[in-house]
């Protein structure tokens, strides 16, 4: 309630509306009447701090471990984000002279939480209204103004609980991964389970054993002359085995089938060359196909991936822009329902564009798959009560935004159109084999085809499909009009061999579908989860397929063994259900968190599991047997193979370090077969080769194959106890002996091999020359020293801060001071790179309209549209970049804005030290 002071404040007529994003605020401002001021909070204004950032007095309390008070109902300790302090001050200033406050953030858990945080921080003394809308149009905003409500504290509780449980989960499990697998890894309530999905699919592929089977195909012609193709279906009444009749171990599991091998198939094909075929049966069935429902978040990401080749992240960022600019409804939803206005608009547009016969008499109603209410929105559709066709927005939308809008429009309109109609025909034909080993066998072939007689919704849209192992390669086709007993002429009856294929890897689309089906995560988290597991290095993309890294195998194995429930699919889905119960007001978040962290009765909590982990064998967790004698290990610098057979020194008979070989980073886990592993071991270059002793220092010089390429270094022997004891004794001035000096750790000289060198061939002299770099050439007329050395971008001269490239690495040892001075006498070529052709081009950027290219920069390749630049992510090759990735990276960089560089304040001059008073001064002052 407003205070008396607030009540006596003169009315200004100003109404402050706060939304999340600036783009959304601009669109809303166009539709609201006079007196409304629309501001953006730019996302969350408060969050949990890092425990290290807590005030000192809180670090040793029950808040200190997680920035969550474990002793007081898991109350979070929130702080205003440093980059939001200025924004909060601006919002408070705007609120000072406002008569009313409208919190118009999104209507889901996240939006409700943002509104609550604004309320807590701004502490308004004027009437506050909660305003929500599913689309940013004039009609929708007018309806929202007529349906203002109070803040939904249940939704806020659900979001806060989700934030706290994610903090507890990550902060308890991640340190275990740091200690036992590798530093900087992370575990997450959803991300770890999704990583397990990808790893399990790769395990299935690794365990897969292919089976070989054969069948026959031929071309057949009736008397009408209309040819058609058919495949062998059965032999002597037994169905011919196909790929689906074999297990992933290569075993035949199909019942009442005959398995043709190459010999039997070719014999049968030969015996059917000149025999008469006849039609045995013709079956016709009506064909009906219904349209797919309007898009949910999950199905939008799947279809955009299949049809537009968009990543989940780029789909959602593009959809966000369309929503904020008033083109589509809210893009985070698991509802497939449409408003009455939307249904009417879709039916009207379908009738106008395709004809009245393409619209069914009754409107279509789609039931929601999900029973939870946390994403209580409509399906994703074009915005407005009479939404615009793609042609009407073509001048306003470009590139990816137009493509996605068109996809959403097509799906929405098609969802209210008539069924596709047609008929499916199946022809069975056969003959008796004659001659050879197959003599007398009865062979029956089959052909199927579908004829669409009324396209219905297919005139507007057809849903895509994911890759499947056992898809038939028969496309929709028209078969000739034949009847039973019609004679057929056979031609090109051939035997074809096939191998069963492993389970297909997940794509972003199919993994999103799997997450939805298993109830893992929610619409608002699908895209961010996929981005996280790729950013963390657990999963990489190979084409469109998702391939797990070996470090993901180690992480998943550790979690499966020691945190079993927390990567269990049903347990994780149950956690989502619990969070939905909190959102629906059926449970308190604090009670749920107590059960999760502290446990209850027989249910052990996370805290107890972490405190009673016991010893975890890190070497075992990071090892995977490939053969009886070869093990893959995940080490500090990546995966490598190690032999379990001890290597014996032929001279001394002593056991030396086991043989090893690095595993290429681009080799997928299922491609590391026993044969491939053996090949890597046999072709591995020696890890270390002793070149001899440095004649000056006496240190041993070795050449090594390192993770980042071959290099040379010296082995500096450590001081022994005897060396320390034999040091000359030094004395203090008082005559007492000083203690022996501690050994000083001397950094060995190292240097990368030139491109023309190898570990196998480099000599001691060459190694000593490389380790002596940089080489001093002399000084210029002003006395500035000039050196030559090798760097990441090749050999170069250096004079102070002025560097100049030179030709080849070999010139490092031949270039003279005179040649260097000549190079420095020339102007520095700063624009030379501009003339170099781009490394890749990706067409027009959907935001700037400029051409996107990849260029080589001083610090590596970068993506640019001429306005915004972003470095190609580490570990990503230019050849792997796609247009969608480039657009997404540029969009992310724009959103972050330019890097803010704060100028260093000039150092303050120290105050002059006061001189101690002299004896005379002390006497005069009375001190003595």
CSV table of N, CA, C and O in Angstrom, one decimal, residues 554 557 618-625 631-634:
chain,number,residue,atom,x,y,z
A,554,UNK,N,34.4,-40.1,-19.0
A,554,UNK,CA,34.9,-40.2,-17.6
A,554,UNK,C,33.9,-39.5,-16.7
A,554,UNK,O,33.6,-40.1,-15.6
A,557,UNK,N,30.8,-41.8,-16.3
A,557,UNK,CA,31.1,-43.0,-15.5
A,557,UNK,C,31.2,-42.7,-14.0
A,557,UNK,O,30.7,-43.4,-13.2
A,618,UNK,N,40.8,-42.3,-9.4
A,618,UNK,CA,40.8,-41.4,-10.5
A,618,UNK,C,41.3,-42.1,-11.8
A,618,UNK,O,40.8,-42.0,-12.9
A,619,UNK,N,42.4,-42.9,-11.6
A,619,UNK,CA,42.9,-43.6,-12.8
A,619,UNK,C,41.9,-44.6,-13.4
A,619,UNK,O,41.8,-44.7,-14.6
A,620,UNK,N,41.2,-45.3,-12.5
A,620,UNK,CA,40.2,-46.2,-13.0
A,620,UNK,C,39.0,-45.5,-13.7
A,620,UNK,O,38.6,-45.9,-14.8
A,621,UNK,N,38.6,-44.4,-13.1
A,621,UNK,CA,37.5,-43.6,-13.7
A,621,UNK,C,37.9,-43.1,-15.1
A,621,UNK,O,37.0,-43.0,-16.0
A,622,UNK,N,39.1,-42.8,-15.3
A,622,UNK,CA,39.6,-42.2,-16.6
A,622,UNK,C,40.2,-43.2,-17.5
A,622,UNK,O,40.9,-42.8,-18.4
A,623,UNK,N,39.9,-44.5,-17.3
A,623,UNK,CA,40.4,-45.5,-18.2
A,623,UNK,C,39.3,-46.4,-18.8
A,623,UNK,O,38.3,-46.6,-18.2
A,624,UNK,N,39.5,-46.8,-20.0
A,624,UNK,CA,38.6,-47.6,-20.7
A,624,UNK,C,39.3,-48.7,-21.6
A,624,UNK,O,40.1,-48.3,-22.4
A,625,UNK,N,39.1,-49.9,-21.3
A,625,UNK,CA,39.8,-50.9,-22.1
A,625,UNK,C,39.4,-51.0,-23.6
A,625,UNK,O,38.2,-50.9,-23.8
A,631,UNK,N,44.7,-49.7,-23.3
A,631,UNK,CA,43.7,-49.0,-22.5
A,631,UNK,C,43.7,-47.6,-23.0
A,631,UNK,O,44.7,-47.0,-23.2
A,632,UNK,N,42.5,-47.0,-23.1
A,632,UNK,CA,42.4,-45.6,-23.4
A,632,UNK,C,42.3,-44.8,-22.1
A,632,UNK,O,41.5,-45.2,-21.2
A,633,UNK,N,43.2,-43.8,-21.9
A,633,UNK,CA,43.1,-43.0,-20.7
A,633,UNK,C,42.9,-41.6,-21.0
A,633,UNK,O,43.3,-41.1,-22.1
A,634,UNK,N,42.2,-40.9,-20.1
A,634,UNK,CA,41.9,-39.5,-20.3
A,634,UNK,C,42.9,-38.8,-19.4
A,634,UNK,O,42.8,-38.9,-18.1
